[in-house]
Short mmCIF file of C-alpha atoms in Angstrom, two decimals:
data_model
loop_
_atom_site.label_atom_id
_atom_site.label_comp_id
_atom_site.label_asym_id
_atom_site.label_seq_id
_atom_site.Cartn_x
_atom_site.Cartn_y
_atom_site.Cartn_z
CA UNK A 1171 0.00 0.00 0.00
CA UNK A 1172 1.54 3.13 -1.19
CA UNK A 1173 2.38 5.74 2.06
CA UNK A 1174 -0.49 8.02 1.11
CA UNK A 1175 -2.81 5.26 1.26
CA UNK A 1176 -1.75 4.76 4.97
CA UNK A 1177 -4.57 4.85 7.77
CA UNK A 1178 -3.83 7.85 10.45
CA UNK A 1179 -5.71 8.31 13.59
CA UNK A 1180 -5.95 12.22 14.39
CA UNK A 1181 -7.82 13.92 16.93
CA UNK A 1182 -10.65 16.76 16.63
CA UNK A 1183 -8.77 19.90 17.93
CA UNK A 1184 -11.36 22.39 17.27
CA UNK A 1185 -14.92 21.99 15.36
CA UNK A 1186 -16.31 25.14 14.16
CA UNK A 1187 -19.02 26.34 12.73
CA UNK A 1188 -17.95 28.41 9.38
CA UNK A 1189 -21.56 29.01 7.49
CA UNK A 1190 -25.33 27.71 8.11
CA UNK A 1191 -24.82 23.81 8.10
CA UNK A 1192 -21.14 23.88 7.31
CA UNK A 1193 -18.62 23.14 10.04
CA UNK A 1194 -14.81 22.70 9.68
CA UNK A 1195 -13.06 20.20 11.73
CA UNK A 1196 -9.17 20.84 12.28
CA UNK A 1197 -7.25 17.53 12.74
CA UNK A 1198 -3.77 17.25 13.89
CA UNK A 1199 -1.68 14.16 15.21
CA UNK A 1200 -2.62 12.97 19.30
CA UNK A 1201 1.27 13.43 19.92
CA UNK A 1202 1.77 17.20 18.12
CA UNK A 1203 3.70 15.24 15.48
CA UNK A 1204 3.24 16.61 11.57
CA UNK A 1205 0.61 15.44 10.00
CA UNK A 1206 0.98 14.02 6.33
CA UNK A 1207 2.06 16.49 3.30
CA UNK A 1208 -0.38 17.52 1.02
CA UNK A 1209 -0.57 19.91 -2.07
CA UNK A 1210 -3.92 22.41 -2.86
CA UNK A 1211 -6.66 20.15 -4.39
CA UNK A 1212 -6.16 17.42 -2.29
CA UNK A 1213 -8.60 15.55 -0.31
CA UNK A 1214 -9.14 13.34 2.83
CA UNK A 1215 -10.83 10.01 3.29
CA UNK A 1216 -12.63 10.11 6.61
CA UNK A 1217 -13.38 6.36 8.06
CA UNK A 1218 -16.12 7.69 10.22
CA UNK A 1219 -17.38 3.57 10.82
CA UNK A 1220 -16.33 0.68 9.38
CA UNK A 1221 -18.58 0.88 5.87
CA UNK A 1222 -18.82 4.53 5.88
CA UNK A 1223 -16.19 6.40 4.14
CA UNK A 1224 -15.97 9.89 2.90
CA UNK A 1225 -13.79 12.16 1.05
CA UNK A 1226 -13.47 15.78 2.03
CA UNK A 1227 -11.38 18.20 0.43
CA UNK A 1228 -8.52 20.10 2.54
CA UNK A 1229 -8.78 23.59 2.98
CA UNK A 1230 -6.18 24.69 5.19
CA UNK A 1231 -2.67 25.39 4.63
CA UNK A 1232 -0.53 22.79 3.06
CA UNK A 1233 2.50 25.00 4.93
CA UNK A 1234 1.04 23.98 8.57
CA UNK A 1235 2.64 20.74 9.06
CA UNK A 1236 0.49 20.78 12.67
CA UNK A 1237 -2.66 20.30 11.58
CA UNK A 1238 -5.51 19.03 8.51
CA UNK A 1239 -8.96 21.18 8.11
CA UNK A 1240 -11.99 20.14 6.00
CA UNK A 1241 -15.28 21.31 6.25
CA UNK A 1242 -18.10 19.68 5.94
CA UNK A 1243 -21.84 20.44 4.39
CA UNK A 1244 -24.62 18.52 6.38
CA UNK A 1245 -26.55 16.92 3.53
CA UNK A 1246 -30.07 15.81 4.88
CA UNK A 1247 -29.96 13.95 1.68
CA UNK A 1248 -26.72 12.85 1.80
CA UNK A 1249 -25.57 8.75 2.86
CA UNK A 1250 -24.98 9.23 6.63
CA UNK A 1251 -21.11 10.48 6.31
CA UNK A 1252 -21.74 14.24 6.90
CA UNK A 1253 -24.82 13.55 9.57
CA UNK A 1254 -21.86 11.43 11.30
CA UNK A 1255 -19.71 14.63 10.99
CA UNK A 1256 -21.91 16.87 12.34
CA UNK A 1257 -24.18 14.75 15.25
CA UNK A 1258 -21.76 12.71 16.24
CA UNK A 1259 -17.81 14.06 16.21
CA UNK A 1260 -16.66 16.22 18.87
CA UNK A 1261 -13.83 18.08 20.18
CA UNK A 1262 -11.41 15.81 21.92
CA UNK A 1263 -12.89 12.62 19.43
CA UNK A 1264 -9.87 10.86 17.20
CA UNK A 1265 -10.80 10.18 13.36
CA UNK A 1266 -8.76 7.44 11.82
CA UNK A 1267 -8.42 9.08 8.23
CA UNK A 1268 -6.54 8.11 4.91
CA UNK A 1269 -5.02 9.91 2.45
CA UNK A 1270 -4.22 12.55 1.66
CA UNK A 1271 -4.66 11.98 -1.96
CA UNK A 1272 -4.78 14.47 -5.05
CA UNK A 1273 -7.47 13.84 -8.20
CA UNK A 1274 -7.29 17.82 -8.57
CA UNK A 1275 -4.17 18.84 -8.76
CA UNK A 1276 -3.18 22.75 -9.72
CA UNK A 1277 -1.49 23.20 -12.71
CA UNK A 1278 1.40 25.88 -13.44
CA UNK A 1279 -0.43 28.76 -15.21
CA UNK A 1280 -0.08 32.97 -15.60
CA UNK A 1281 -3.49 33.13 -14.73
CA UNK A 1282 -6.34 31.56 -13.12
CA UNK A 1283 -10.45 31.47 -13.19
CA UNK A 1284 -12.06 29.97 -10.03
CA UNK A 1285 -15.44 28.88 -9.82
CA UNK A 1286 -17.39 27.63 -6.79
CA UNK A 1287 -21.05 26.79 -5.94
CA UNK A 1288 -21.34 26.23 -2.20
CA UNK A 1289 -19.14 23.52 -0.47
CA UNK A 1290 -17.42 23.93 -4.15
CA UNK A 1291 -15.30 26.32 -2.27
CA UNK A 1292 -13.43 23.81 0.09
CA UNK A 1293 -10.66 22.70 -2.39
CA UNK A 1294 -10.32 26.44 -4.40
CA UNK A 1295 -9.33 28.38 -1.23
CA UNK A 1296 -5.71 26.55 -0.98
CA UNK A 1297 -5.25 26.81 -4.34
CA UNK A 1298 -5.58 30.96 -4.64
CA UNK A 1299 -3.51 30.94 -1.79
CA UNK A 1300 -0.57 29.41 -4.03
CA UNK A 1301 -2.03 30.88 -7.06
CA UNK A 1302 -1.12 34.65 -4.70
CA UNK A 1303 1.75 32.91 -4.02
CA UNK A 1304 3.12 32.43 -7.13
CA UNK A 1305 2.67 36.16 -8.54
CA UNK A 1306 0.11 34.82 -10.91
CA UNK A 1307 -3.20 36.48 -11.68
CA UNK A 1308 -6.53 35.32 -10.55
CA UNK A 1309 -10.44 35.89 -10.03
CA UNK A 1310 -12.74 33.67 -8.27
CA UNK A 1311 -16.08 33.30 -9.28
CA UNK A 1312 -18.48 32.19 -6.22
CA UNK A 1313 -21.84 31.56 -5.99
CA UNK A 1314 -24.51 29.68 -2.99
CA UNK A 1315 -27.96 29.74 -2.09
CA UNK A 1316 -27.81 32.77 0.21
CA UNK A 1317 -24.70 34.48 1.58
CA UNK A 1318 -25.37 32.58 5.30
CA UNK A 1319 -25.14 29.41 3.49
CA UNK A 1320 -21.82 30.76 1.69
CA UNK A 1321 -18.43 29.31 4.09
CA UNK A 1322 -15.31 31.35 4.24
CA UNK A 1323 -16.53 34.46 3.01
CA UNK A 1324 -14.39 36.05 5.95
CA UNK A 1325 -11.21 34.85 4.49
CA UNK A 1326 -11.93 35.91 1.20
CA UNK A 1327 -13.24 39.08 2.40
CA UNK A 1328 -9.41 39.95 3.03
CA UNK A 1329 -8.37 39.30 -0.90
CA UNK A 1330 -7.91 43.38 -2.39
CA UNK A 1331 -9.72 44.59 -5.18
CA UNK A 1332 -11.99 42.80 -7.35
CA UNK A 1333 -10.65 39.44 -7.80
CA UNK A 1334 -13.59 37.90 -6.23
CA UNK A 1335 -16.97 38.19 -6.93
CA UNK A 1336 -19.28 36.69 -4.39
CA UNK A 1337 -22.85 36.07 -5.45
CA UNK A 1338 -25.65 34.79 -3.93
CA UNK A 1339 -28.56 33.10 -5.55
CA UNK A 1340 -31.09 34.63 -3.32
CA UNK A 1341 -29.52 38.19 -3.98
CA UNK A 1342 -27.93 37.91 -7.67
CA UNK A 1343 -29.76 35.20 -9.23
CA UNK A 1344 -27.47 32.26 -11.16
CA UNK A 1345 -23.62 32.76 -11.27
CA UNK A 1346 -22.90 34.61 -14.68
CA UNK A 1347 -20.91 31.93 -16.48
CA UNK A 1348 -21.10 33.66 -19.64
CA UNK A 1349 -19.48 37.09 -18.60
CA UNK A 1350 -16.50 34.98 -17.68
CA UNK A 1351 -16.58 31.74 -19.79
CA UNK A 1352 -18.36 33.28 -22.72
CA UNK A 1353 -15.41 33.53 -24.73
CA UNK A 1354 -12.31 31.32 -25.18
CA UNK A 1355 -9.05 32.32 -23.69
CA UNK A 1356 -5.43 31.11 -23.73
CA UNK A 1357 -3.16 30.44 -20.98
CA UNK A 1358 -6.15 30.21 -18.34
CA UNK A 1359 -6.38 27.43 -16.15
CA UNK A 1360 -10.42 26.98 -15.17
CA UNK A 1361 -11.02 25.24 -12.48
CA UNK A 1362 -14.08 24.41 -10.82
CA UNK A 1363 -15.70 22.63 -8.30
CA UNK A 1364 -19.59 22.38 -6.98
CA UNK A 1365 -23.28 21.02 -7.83
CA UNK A 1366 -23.39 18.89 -11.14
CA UNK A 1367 -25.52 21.89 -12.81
CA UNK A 1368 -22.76 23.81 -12.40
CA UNK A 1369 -20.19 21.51 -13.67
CA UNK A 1370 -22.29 20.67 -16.68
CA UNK A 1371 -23.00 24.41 -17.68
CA UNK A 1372 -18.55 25.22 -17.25
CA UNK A 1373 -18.47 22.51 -19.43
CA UNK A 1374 -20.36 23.43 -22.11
CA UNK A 1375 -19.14 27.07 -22.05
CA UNK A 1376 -15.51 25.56 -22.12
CA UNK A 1377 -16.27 23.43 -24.93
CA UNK A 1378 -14.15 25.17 -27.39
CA UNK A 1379 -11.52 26.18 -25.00
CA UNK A 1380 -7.57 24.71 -25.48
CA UNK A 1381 -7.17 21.54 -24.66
CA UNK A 1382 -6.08 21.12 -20.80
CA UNK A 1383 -7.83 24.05 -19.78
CA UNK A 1384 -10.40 23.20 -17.92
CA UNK A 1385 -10.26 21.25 -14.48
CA UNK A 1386 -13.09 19.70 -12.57
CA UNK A 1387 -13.73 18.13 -8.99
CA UNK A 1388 -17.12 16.48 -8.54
CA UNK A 1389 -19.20 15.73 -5.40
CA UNK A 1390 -21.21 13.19 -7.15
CA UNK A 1391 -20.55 10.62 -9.79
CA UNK A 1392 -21.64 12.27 -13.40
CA UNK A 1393 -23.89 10.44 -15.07
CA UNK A 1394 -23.15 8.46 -18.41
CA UNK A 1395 -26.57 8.44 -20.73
CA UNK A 1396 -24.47 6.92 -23.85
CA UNK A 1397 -23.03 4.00 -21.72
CA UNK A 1398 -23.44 0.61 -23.22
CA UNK A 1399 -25.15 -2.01 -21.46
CA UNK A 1400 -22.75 -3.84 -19.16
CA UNK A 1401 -21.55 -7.29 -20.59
CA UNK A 1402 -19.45 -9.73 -19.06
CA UNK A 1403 -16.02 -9.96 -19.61
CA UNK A 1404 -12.48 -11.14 -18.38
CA UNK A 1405 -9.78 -9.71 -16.31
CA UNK A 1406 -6.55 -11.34 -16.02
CA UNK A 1407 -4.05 -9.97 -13.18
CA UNK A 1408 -0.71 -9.38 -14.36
CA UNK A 1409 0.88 -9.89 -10.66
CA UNK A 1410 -0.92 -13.60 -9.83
CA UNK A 1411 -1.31 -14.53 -13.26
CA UNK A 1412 -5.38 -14.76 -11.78
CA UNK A 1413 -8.16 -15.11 -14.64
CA UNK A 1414 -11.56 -14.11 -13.22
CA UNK A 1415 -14.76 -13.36 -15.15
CA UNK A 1416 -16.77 -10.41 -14.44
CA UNK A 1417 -20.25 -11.37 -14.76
CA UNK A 1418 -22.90 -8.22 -16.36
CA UNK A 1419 -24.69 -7.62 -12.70
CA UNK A 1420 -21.49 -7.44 -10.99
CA UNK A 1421 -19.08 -4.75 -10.58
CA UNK A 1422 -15.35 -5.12 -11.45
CA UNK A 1423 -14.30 -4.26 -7.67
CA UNK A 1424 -16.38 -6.88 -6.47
CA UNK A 1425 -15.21 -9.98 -8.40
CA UNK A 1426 -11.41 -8.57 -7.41
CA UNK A 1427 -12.39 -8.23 -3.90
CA UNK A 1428 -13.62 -11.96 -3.66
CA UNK A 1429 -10.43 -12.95 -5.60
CA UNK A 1430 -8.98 -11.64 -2.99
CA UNK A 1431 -6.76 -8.86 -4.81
CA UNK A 1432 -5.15 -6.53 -3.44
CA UNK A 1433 -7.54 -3.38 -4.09
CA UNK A 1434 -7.98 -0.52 -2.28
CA UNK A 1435 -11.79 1.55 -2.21
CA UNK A 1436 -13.28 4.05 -0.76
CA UNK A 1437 -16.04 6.05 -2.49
CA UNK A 1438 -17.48 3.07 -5.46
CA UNK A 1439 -18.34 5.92 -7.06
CA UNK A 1440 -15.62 6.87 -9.60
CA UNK A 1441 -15.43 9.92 -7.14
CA UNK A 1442 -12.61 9.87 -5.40
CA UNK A 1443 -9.57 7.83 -6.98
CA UNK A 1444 -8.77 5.40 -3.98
CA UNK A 1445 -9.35 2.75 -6.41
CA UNK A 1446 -6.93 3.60 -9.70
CA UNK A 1447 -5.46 0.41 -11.08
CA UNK A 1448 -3.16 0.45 -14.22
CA UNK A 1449 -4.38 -1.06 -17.28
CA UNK A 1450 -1.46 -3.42 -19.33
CA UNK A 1451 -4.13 -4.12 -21.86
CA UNK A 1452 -7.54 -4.20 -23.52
CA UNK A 1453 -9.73 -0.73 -23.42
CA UNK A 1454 -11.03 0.20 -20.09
CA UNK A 1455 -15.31 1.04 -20.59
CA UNK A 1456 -14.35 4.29 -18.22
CA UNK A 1457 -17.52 5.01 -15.91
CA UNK A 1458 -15.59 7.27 -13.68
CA UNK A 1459 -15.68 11.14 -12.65
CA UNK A 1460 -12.22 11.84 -12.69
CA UNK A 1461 -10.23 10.90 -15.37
CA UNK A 1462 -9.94 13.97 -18.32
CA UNK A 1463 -10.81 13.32 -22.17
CA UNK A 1464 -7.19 12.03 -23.01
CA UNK A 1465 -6.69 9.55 -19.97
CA UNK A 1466 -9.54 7.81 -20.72
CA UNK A 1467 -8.46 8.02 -24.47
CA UNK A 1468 -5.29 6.47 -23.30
CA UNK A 1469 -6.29 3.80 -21.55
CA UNK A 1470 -3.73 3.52 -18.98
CA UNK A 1471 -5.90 3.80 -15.78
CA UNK A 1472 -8.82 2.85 -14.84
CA UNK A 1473 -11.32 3.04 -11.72
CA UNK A 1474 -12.40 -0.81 -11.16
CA UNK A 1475 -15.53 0.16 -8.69
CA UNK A 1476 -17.63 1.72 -11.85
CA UNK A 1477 -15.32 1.04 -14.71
CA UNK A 1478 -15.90 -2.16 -17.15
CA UNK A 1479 -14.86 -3.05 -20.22
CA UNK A 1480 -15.09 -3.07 -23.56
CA UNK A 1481 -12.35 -6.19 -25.43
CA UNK A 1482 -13.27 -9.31 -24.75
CA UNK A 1483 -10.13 -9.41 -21.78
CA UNK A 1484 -9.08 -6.75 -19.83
CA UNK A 1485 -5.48 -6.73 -18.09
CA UNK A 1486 -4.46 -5.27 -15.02
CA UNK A 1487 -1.22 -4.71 -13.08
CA UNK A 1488 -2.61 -6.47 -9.88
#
């Protein structure tokens, strides 16, 4: 198991509340020790029990080797992990946690566009911090349902001039995509991160945009309305020399987990990247959220909790 992948237990030094339903929970090491490296975009598994699993991304500063913060948005329609966060962890409690790991990593660019839509702003606020860092220039678009709902609007309240523009749906209506997305732009790194409707509309406005340019991190697996029906097919593991057959009604992860492989998940939802597995050969039938328009091209990865296939044999290097 690769170091990142390592479990931690940390313990709840503060738990605060940052915006309505939002609270951010600062971890740090029961002996004062450093907690793991991390770089902005990254995330953190939280093993709140031992089937419930969530990824949260980090918003603190990747310079403060003391301590983690994420924050968390209670979900009433959520799977139990944020209820957990909120009802049940305390000050004082220890968290065993995983990670951190990095799906949305920031690229080196002269310039910048951020766009968040509530929680959306968890993983951003690291990254303007290096963006500031780094001399280069940058605007933050950020929209929520009302400004109470809206976390960290304190910090950002300290950035000068106009670089952000804060707009709630209550007082502004829907974020203007098209004043800033309308038309395309070179050396601008997009990245966004926030409900699916917003995803799907930065998508569609960055269509035409170079290659590379636009970066996503979603909450929720997207949804695939062109995906074939599943078939069966076989996997052969390059390590064991194992052949197993993965039936149509079963998922990939779940025939290797019976096998007995040695597979790592988290999310099964193509959300969070626990899971990646190299491909040696055959082309991956790529169900995930994460990997961009040339991976999946490629072929090299795959994410075996959602992902199938689509040869008749699939290998892996497992």
């Amino acid at each position: 198991m690769p170091a990142n992948e390592s479990v931690h237990e940390l313990v709840v030094r503060r738990r605060d509340r940052v915006a309505q339903d939002v609270v951010r929970l600062t971890l740090a090491r029961p002996d004062g020790g450093d907690v793991p490296t991390w770089e902005p975009g990254a995330h953190l598994d939280l093993l709140l029990d031992d089937d419930l699993v969530r990824q949260y991304s980090l918003c603190g500063d990747e310079s403060d080797r003391s301590q983690l913060q994420v924050a968390v948005l209670r979900e009433p329609a959520g799977r139990g992990g944020s209820a957990h966060v909120h009802d049940r962890l305390a000050e004082g409690d220890v968290v065993r946690v995983r990670g951190p790991r990095n799906n949305f990593a920031l690229v080196d660019s002269p310039e910048y566009l951020f766009v968040a839509g509530g929680i959306g702003i968890t993983p951003l606020l690291p990254m303007i911090r290096r963006a500031e860092a780094a001399g280069a220039r940058w605007t933050l678009l950020y929209g929520g349902r009302t400004r109470s709902s809206m976390a960290f609007l304190d910090v950002l309240a300290e950035q000068p001039g106009d670089q952000v523009r804060v707009q709630p749906q209550d007082e502004c209506g829907l974020l203007d995509l098209e004043s800033v997305l309308g038309e395309q732009r070179d050396d601008v790194a997009v990245y966004c991160c926030g409900p699916e409707p917003l995803l799907a509309a930065v998508e569609k406005l960055t269509a035409s945009w170079p290659e590379g340019s636009l970066h996503l991190e979603r909450f929720a697996p997207k949804e695939f309305e062109d995906a074939p029906e599943p078939g069966s097919f076989v996997v052969k593991l390059a390590r064991s020399g194992t052949t197993l057959t993965v039936p149509a009604d079963r998922s990939l992860a779940d025939v290797l987990d019976d096998a007995g492989a040695a597979l790592t998940t988290s999310c099964r939802e193509g959300t969070c990247g626990t899971c990646e597995t190299p491909v040696l050969e055959g082309r991956p039938d790529h169900r995930d959220s994460l990997l961009s328009e040339k991976e999946r091209q490629e072929g090299r990865t795959m994410m075996p909790c959602v992902s199938r296939c689509l040869s008749a044999t699939l290998v892996l290097d497992l």
